[in-house]
Amino acid sequence: MSGAVVAGVDGSQHSLTAAEWAAREAARRGRVLRLVHASPPLPRRVSPVPGADAWQYVGEQMLGQTVADFRARDPDLEIDGEHIAAEPAEALLTAAAGAGLLVVGARGWGGFDGLAVGSVALRVAAMAQCPVVTVPEARRTGGGWDGAHTDEVQLGFDAHAPAEAPADFAFRAAQERGVPLRVVHAWALPPASPSVWMLTVLEEDRAMWEDQESQVVSDALRPWRERYPEVTVVPDVILLNPAEALVRASERAGLLVIGRRAATRPTELRLGPVAHPVLHHAHCPVAVVPHPAL
């Protein structure tokens, strides 16, 4: 988890909530917190030079005040700011090059009531080379997302094809927070599971398959249990589709970690069928961690 913790700020409460989460994470890791603000260049045919300059100046002033506010809150944390004249997603992706983590609010000023995740958050989650944490509006008062130290970290885990990077991220996050790690493995009944005589699944068959899945999870987790012996691991084998299982589990999480296959071609830069609905419906911050295709 080397590199700076980068957070996008646009003056909205959503972005400030995300920046507060990023500040706690930077302090936890002992890393620099870099606050980034983007001011898209105004078309010269629409705005004269003085107007365009004023637009950039307002953004720089807002960023400077935000950096000063965060430094006053935590004088021991190294904080800097970067103002980039570019579209927000492009600015964040540029700033995150070489970063250890990129943190964004689920949406900013451009969103509307009822919108769970905005286009900028979706784009950077799908394209960034480093892990991206999307922070929704705080569900708690007085302490934000990290206000309760009993919150567990959760990991979306496919025990049949375990991905190294998301699992490492989740185990380290649980270790640094001193909380349990719940490993959520979703499974489905075999295609031929219904009884020959009726369109139902026999209870003893279901129990047998669940035991088999639990053993697969236990075997797959062994390398990480050995690597992080101090982390309390709670396997959670759920008979649901993966997205629904993760969304339900996230109600009791402080952080949910999921993986995303790193694209080999620009046309492949997209979120998968699990990450996309989880980002829209999860009840806690979600870390999307890229990993090589398995």
Tab-separated table of C-alpha atoms in Angstrom:
chain	number	residue	atom	x	y	z
A	1	MET	CA	0.000	0.000	0.000
A	2	SER	CA	2.760	2.455	-0.952
A	3	GLY	CA	2.228	5.842	-2.587
A	4	ALA	CA	0.117	8.866	-1.722
A	5	VAL	CA	-3.570	8.721	-0.919
A	6	VAL	CA	-5.302	10.918	-3.521
A	7	ALA	CA	-8.781	12.355	-2.972
A	8	GLY	CA	-10.879	14.358	-5.395
A	9	VAL	CA	-12.580	17.485	-4.009
A	10	ASP	CA	-15.031	19.810	-5.725
A	11	GLY	CA	-16.464	21.656	-2.719
A	12	SER	CA	-19.523	19.402	-2.438
A	13	GLN	CA	-20.354	17.639	0.827
A	14	HIS	CA	-20.007	14.291	-0.939
A	15	SER	CA	-16.397	15.051	-1.881
A	16	LEU	CA	-15.561	16.398	1.581
A	17	THR	CA	-16.917	13.213	3.180
A	18	ALA	CA	-14.655	11.224	0.844
A	19	ALA	CA	-11.681	13.467	1.632
A	20	GLU	CA	-12.225	12.946	5.369
A	21	TRP	CA	-12.207	9.185	4.784
A	22	ALA	CA	-9.020	9.581	2.722
A	23	ALA	CA	-7.366	11.639	5.480
A	24	ARG	CA	-7.957	8.885	8.024
A	25	GLU	CA	-6.605	6.322	5.577
A	26	ALA	CA	-3.493	8.410	4.834
A	27	ALA	CA	-2.833	8.793	8.573
A	28	ARG	CA	-3.328	5.065	9.066
A	29	ARG	CA	-0.818	4.266	6.304
A	30	GLY	CA	1.619	7.075	7.147
A	31	ARG	CA	1.282	8.499	3.637
A	32	VAL	CA	0.798	11.910	2.071
A	33	LEU	CA	-2.787	13.032	1.490
A	34	ARG	CA	-3.114	14.751	-1.882
A	35	LEU	CA	-6.325	16.696	-2.495
A	36	VAL	CA	-7.063	17.204	-6.187
A	37	HIS	CA	-9.468	19.682	-7.746
A	38	ALA	CA	-10.286	19.767	-11.456
A	39	SER	CA	-11.467	22.815	-13.364
A	40	PRO	CA	-12.392	21.873	-16.939
A	41	PRO	CA	-11.154	24.537	-19.337
A	42	LEU	CA	-13.957	26.747	-20.616
A	43	PRO	CA	-14.286	27.031	-24.417
A	44	ARG	CA	-12.806	30.360	-25.503
A	45	ARG	CA	-15.755	30.973	-27.811
A	46	VAL	CA	-18.095	30.757	-24.808
A	47	SER	CA	-16.033	32.602	-22.209
A	48	PRO	CA	-13.519	35.398	-22.776
A	49	VAL	CA	-10.023	35.091	-21.302
A	50	PRO	CA	-10.841	37.016	-18.075
A	51	GLY	CA	-13.811	34.718	-17.427
A	52	ALA	CA	-11.769	31.577	-18.000
A	53	ASP	CA	-9.027	32.861	-15.712
A	54	ALA	CA	-11.553	33.689	-13.012
A	55	TRP	CA	-13.009	30.180	-13.317
A	56	GLN	CA	-9.589	28.657	-12.674
A	57	TYR	CA	-8.868	31.117	-9.853
A	58	VAL	CA	-12.067	30.177	-8.001
A	59	GLY	CA	-11.094	26.501	-8.198
A	60	GLU	CA	-7.601	27.212	-6.888
A	61	GLN	CA	-8.999	29.253	-3.999
A	62	MET	CA	-11.448	26.533	-3.035
A	63	LEU	CA	-8.697	23.922	-3.096
A	64	GLY	CA	-6.365	26.103	-1.053
A	65	GLN	CA	-9.011	26.658	1.622
A	66	THR	CA	-9.823	22.935	1.750
A	67	VAL	CA	-6.142	22.025	2.168
A	68	ALA	CA	-5.805	24.628	4.950
A	69	ASP	CA	-8.886	23.256	6.727
A	70	PHE	CA	-7.550	19.693	6.637
A	71	ARG	CA	-4.100	20.789	7.853
A	72	ALA	CA	-5.729	22.582	10.787
A	73	ARG	CA	-7.625	19.417	11.714
A	74	ASP	CA	-4.554	17.177	11.605
A	75	PRO	CA	-1.253	19.087	11.823
A	76	ASP	CA	0.732	15.834	11.875
A	77	LEU	CA	-0.598	14.657	8.517
A	78	GLU	CA	1.322	15.715	5.418
A	79	ILE	CA	-1.212	17.258	3.020
A	80	ASP	CA	-0.782	18.934	-0.335
A	81	GLY	CA	-3.120	20.095	-3.072
A	82	GLU	CA	-3.115	19.883	-6.847
A	83	HIS	CA	-5.287	21.942	-9.160
A	84	ILE	CA	-5.611	20.519	-12.674
A	85	ALA	CA	-7.224	22.222	-15.653
A	86	ALA	CA	-8.913	19.125	-17.056
A	87	GLU	CA	-12.134	17.146	-16.925
A	88	PRO	CA	-12.604	15.634	-13.434
A	89	ALA	CA	-12.126	11.982	-14.382
A	90	GLU	CA	-9.032	12.722	-16.464
A	91	ALA	CA	-7.582	14.900	-13.699
A	92	LEU	CA	-8.090	12.213	-11.062
A	93	LEU	CA	-6.631	9.467	-13.234
A	94	THR	CA	-3.589	11.641	-13.947
A	95	ALA	CA	-3.119	12.498	-10.276
A	96	ALA	CA	-3.519	8.863	-9.263
A	97	ALA	CA	-0.671	7.637	-11.476
A	98	GLY	CA	1.780	6.151	-9.010
A	99	ALA	CA	-0.591	6.662	-6.072
A	100	GLY	CA	-1.366	3.973	-3.540
A	101	LEU	CA	-5.061	4.770	-3.423
A	102	LEU	CA	-7.613	7.050	-5.078
A	103	VAL	CA	-10.656	8.111	-3.040
A	104	VAL	CA	-13.740	9.767	-4.551
A	105	GLY	CA	-17.213	10.677	-3.406
A	106	ALA	CA	-19.969	8.590	-4.918
A	107	ARG	CA	-21.092	11.753	-6.673
A	108	GLY	CA	-20.304	15.462	-6.670
A	109	TRP	CA	-21.969	18.705	-7.688
A	110	GLY	CA	-23.011	17.227	-11.009
A	111	GLY	CA	-25.301	14.630	-9.466
A	112	PHE	CA	-28.960	14.841	-8.544
A	113	ASP	CA	-31.144	13.541	-5.726
A	114	GLY	CA	-31.562	9.796	-6.034
A	115	LEU	CA	-28.340	9.302	-8.011
A	116	ALA	CA	-26.227	6.736	-6.141
A	117	VAL	CA	-22.986	6.913	-8.129
A	118	GLY	CA	-21.953	9.558	-10.625
A	119	SER	CA	-20.145	9.196	-13.932
A	120	VAL	CA	-16.774	10.366	-12.568
A	121	ALA	CA	-16.725	7.774	-9.782
A	122	LEU	CA	-17.743	5.017	-12.196
A	123	ARG	CA	-15.118	5.998	-14.743
A	124	VAL	CA	-12.171	6.182	-12.350
A	125	ALA	CA	-13.227	2.930	-10.662
A	126	ALA	CA	-13.139	1.264	-14.073
A	127	MET	CA	-9.920	2.847	-15.350
A	128	ALA	CA	-7.510	3.635	-12.502
A	129	GLN	CA	-4.397	1.511	-12.178
A	130	CYS	CA	-4.496	1.787	-8.378
A	131	PRO	CA	-7.306	0.766	-5.999
A	132	VAL	CA	-10.250	3.191	-5.938
A	133	VAL	CA	-12.483	3.728	-2.915
A	134	THR	CA	-15.917	5.196	-3.589
A	135	VAL	CA	-17.425	6.776	-0.477
A	136	PRO	CA	-21.209	7.298	-0.289
A	137	GLU	CA	-22.916	9.782	1.970
A	138	ALA	CA	-22.124	9.088	5.629
A	139	ARG	CA	-24.756	6.920	7.270
A	140	ARG	CA	-23.686	7.888	10.774
A	141	THR	CA	-23.531	11.147	12.647
A	142	GLY	CA	-20.542	12.171	14.717
A	143	GLY	CA	-17.620	10.158	13.408
A	144	GLY	CA	-18.356	9.377	9.778
A	145	TRP	CA	-17.641	6.022	8.255
A	146	ASP	CA	-14.815	5.152	10.633
A	147	GLY	CA	-16.652	6.313	13.731
A	148	ALA	CA	-17.278	2.802	15.086
A	149	HIS	CA	-14.126	0.738	15.539
A	150	THR	CA	-16.156	-2.473	15.592
A	151	ASP	CA	-16.951	-2.224	11.875
A	152	GLU	CA	-15.607	-5.189	9.944
A	153	VAL	CA	-13.848	-5.156	6.602
A	154	GLN	CA	-15.480	-7.366	3.992
A	155	LEU	CA	-14.003	-9.047	0.939
A	156	GLY	CA	-15.917	-10.274	-2.085
A	157	PHE	CA	-14.135	-13.561	-2.751
A	158	ASP	CA	-14.417	-16.160	-5.502
A	159	ALA	CA	-12.806	-19.187	-3.865
A	160	HIS	CA	-12.713	-21.047	-7.184
A	161	ALA	CA	-10.557	-18.317	-8.766
A	162	PRO	CA	-9.083	-16.217	-5.925
A	163	ALA	CA	-7.510	-12.912	-6.965
A	164	GLU	CA	-4.338	-11.921	-5.120
A	165	ALA	CA	-4.562	-8.114	-5.127
A	166	PRO	CA	-8.093	-7.658	-3.690
A	167	ALA	CA	-7.468	-10.279	-0.999
A	168	ASP	CA	-4.169	-8.670	0.025
A	169	PHE	CA	-5.833	-5.250	0.142
A	170	ALA	CA	-8.661	-6.529	2.343
A	171	PHE	CA	-6.417	-8.453	4.752
A	172	ARG	CA	-4.139	-5.426	5.171
A	173	ALA	CA	-7.101	-3.121	5.699
A	174	ALA	CA	-8.484	-5.399	8.417
A	175	GLN	CA	-5.045	-5.692	10.015
A	176	GLU	CA	-4.493	-1.918	10.081
A	177	ARG	CA	-7.947	-1.290	11.552
A	178	GLY	CA	-7.778	-4.132	14.047
A	179	VAL	CA	-11.167	-5.492	12.970
A	180	PRO	CA	-12.389	-8.870	11.664
A	181	LEU	CA	-12.393	-9.643	7.961
A	182	ARG	CA	-15.589	-11.180	6.643
A	183	VAL	CA	-14.918	-13.128	3.448
A	184	VAL	CA	-18.112	-13.289	1.385
A	185	HIS	CA	-18.246	-16.175	-1.072
A	186	ALA	CA	-21.446	-16.448	-3.115
A	187	TRP	CA	-22.386	-19.757	-4.669
A	188	ALA	CA	-25.157	-21.249	-6.772
A	189	LEU	CA	-26.799	-24.654	-6.863
A	190	PRO	CA	-25.509	-27.018	-9.568
A	191	PRO	CA	-27.597	-26.929	-12.765
A	192	ALA	CA	-28.832	-30.478	-12.163
A	193	SER	CA	-29.696	-29.888	-8.524
A	194	PRO	CA	-33.531	-30.206	-8.632
A	195	SER	CA	-34.834	-33.634	-7.654
A	196	VAL	CA	-35.839	-36.009	-10.418
A	197	TRP	CA	-39.311	-36.191	-8.874
A	198	MET	CA	-39.955	-32.558	-8.053
A	199	LEU	CA	-38.681	-29.076	-8.924
A	200	THR	CA	-37.127	-28.578	-5.511
A	201	VAL	CA	-33.725	-29.179	-4.008
A	202	LEU	CA	-33.424	-31.789	-1.299
A	203	GLU	CA	-32.181	-30.286	1.962
A	204	GLU	CA	-29.474	-32.896	2.413
A	205	ASP	CA	-28.150	-32.168	-1.081
A	206	ARG	CA	-28.084	-28.434	-0.431
A	207	ALA	CA	-26.233	-28.957	2.854
A	208	MET	CA	-23.685	-31.212	1.152
A	209	TRP	CA	-22.978	-28.668	-1.592
A	210	GLU	CA	-22.683	-25.883	0.971
A	211	ASP	CA	-20.164	-27.913	2.973
A	212	GLN	CA	-18.187	-28.471	-0.206
A	213	GLU	CA	-18.176	-24.724	-0.953
A	214	SER	CA	-17.095	-23.970	2.624
A	215	GLN	CA	-14.153	-26.339	2.244
A	216	VAL	CA	-13.145	-24.688	-1.033
A	217	VAL	CA	-13.203	-21.297	0.710
A	218	SER	CA	-11.140	-22.610	3.631
A	219	ASP	CA	-8.526	-24.082	1.305
A	220	ALA	CA	-8.328	-20.937	-0.843
A	221	LEU	CA	-7.868	-18.658	2.194
A	222	ARG	CA	-5.000	-20.667	3.693
A	223	PRO	CA	-2.165	-18.586	2.121
A	224	TRP	CA	-3.613	-15.328	3.462
A	225	ARG	CA	-4.365	-16.759	6.896
A	226	GLU	CA	-0.695	-17.733	7.127
A	227	ARG	CA	0.439	-14.330	5.844
A	228	TYR	CA	-1.832	-12.380	8.222
A	229	PRO	CA	-2.158	-14.606	11.319
A	230	GLU	CA	-3.386	-11.734	13.504
A	231	VAL	CA	-6.462	-11.093	11.329
A	232	THR	CA	-9.671	-12.755	12.490
A	233	VAL	CA	-11.296	-14.247	9.393
A	234	VAL	CA	-15.038	-14.914	9.224
A	235	PRO	CA	-15.939	-16.981	6.133
A	236	ASP	CA	-19.471	-16.271	4.917
A	237	VAL	CA	-20.735	-18.729	2.289
A	238	ILE	CA	-23.992	-17.380	0.844
A	239	LEU	CA	-26.429	-19.009	-1.568
A	240	LEU	CA	-27.111	-15.893	-3.673
A	241	ASN	CA	-25.803	-14.215	-6.775
A	242	PRO	CA	-22.537	-12.376	-5.949
A	243	ALA	CA	-23.796	-8.795	-6.302
A	244	GLU	CA	-26.847	-9.336	-4.088
A	245	ALA	CA	-24.792	-11.207	-1.493
A	246	LEU	CA	-22.259	-8.372	-1.268
A	247	VAL	CA	-24.862	-5.609	-1.111
A	248	ARG	CA	-26.679	-7.373	1.724
A	249	ALA	CA	-23.472	-8.061	3.637
A	250	SER	CA	-22.315	-4.444	3.264
A	251	GLU	CA	-25.003	-3.264	5.688
A	252	ARG	CA	-22.704	-4.194	8.582
A	253	ALA	CA	-19.364	-3.251	6.992
A	254	GLY	CA	-17.039	-0.298	7.342
A	255	LEU	CA	-15.335	-1.148	4.038
A	256	LEU	CA	-16.158	-3.615	1.272
A	257	VAL	CA	-13.347	-4.767	-1.034
A	258	ILE	CA	-14.034	-6.186	-4.487
A	259	GLY	CA	-11.847	-6.955	-7.476
A	260	ARG	CA	-11.846	-5.751	-11.058
A	261	ARG	CA	-9.987	-7.376	-13.909
A	262	ALA	CA	-7.346	-5.006	-15.254
A	263	ALA	CA	-7.976	-4.357	-18.924
A	264	THR	CA	-5.416	-5.274	-21.576
A	265	ARG	CA	-7.079	-3.083	-24.221
A	266	PRO	CA	-8.785	0.341	-23.911
A	267	THR	CA	-12.080	-1.116	-25.129
A	268	GLU	CA	-12.134	-3.422	-22.098
A	269	LEU	CA	-12.094	-0.582	-19.569
A	270	ARG	CA	-15.381	-1.192	-17.812
A	271	LEU	CA	-16.773	-2.461	-14.552
A	272	GLY	CA	-17.974	-6.037	-14.493
A	273	PRO	CA	-21.432	-7.445	-13.702
A	274	VAL	CA	-20.645	-7.584	-9.963
A	275	ALA	CA	-18.719	-4.346	-9.389
A	276	HIS	CA	-21.227	-2.139	-11.196
A	277	PRO	CA	-24.346	-3.005	-9.129
A	278	VAL	CA	-22.313	-3.193	-5.913
A	279	LEU	CA	-21.066	0.383	-6.381
A	280	HIS	CA	-24.625	1.564	-6.936
A	281	HIS	CA	-26.223	-0.225	-3.981
A	282	ALA	CA	-23.593	-0.934	-1.296
A	283	HIS	CA	-24.222	0.546	2.148
A	284	CYS	CA	-20.575	1.404	2.887
A	285	PRO	CA	-17.414	2.616	1.127
A	286	VAL	CA	-16.331	0.225	-1.626
A	287	ALA	CA	-12.726	-0.417	-2.656
A	288	VAL	CA	-12.376	-1.598	-6.257
A	289	VAL	CA	-8.971	-3.238	-6.640
A	290	PRO	CA	-7.661	-4.019	-10.152
A	291	HIS	CA	-5.971	-7.350	-10.710
A	292	PRO	CA	-4.672	-9.279	-13.737
A	293	ALA	CA	-7.178	-11.430	-15.571
A	294	LEU	CA	-7.174	-14.924	-14.091
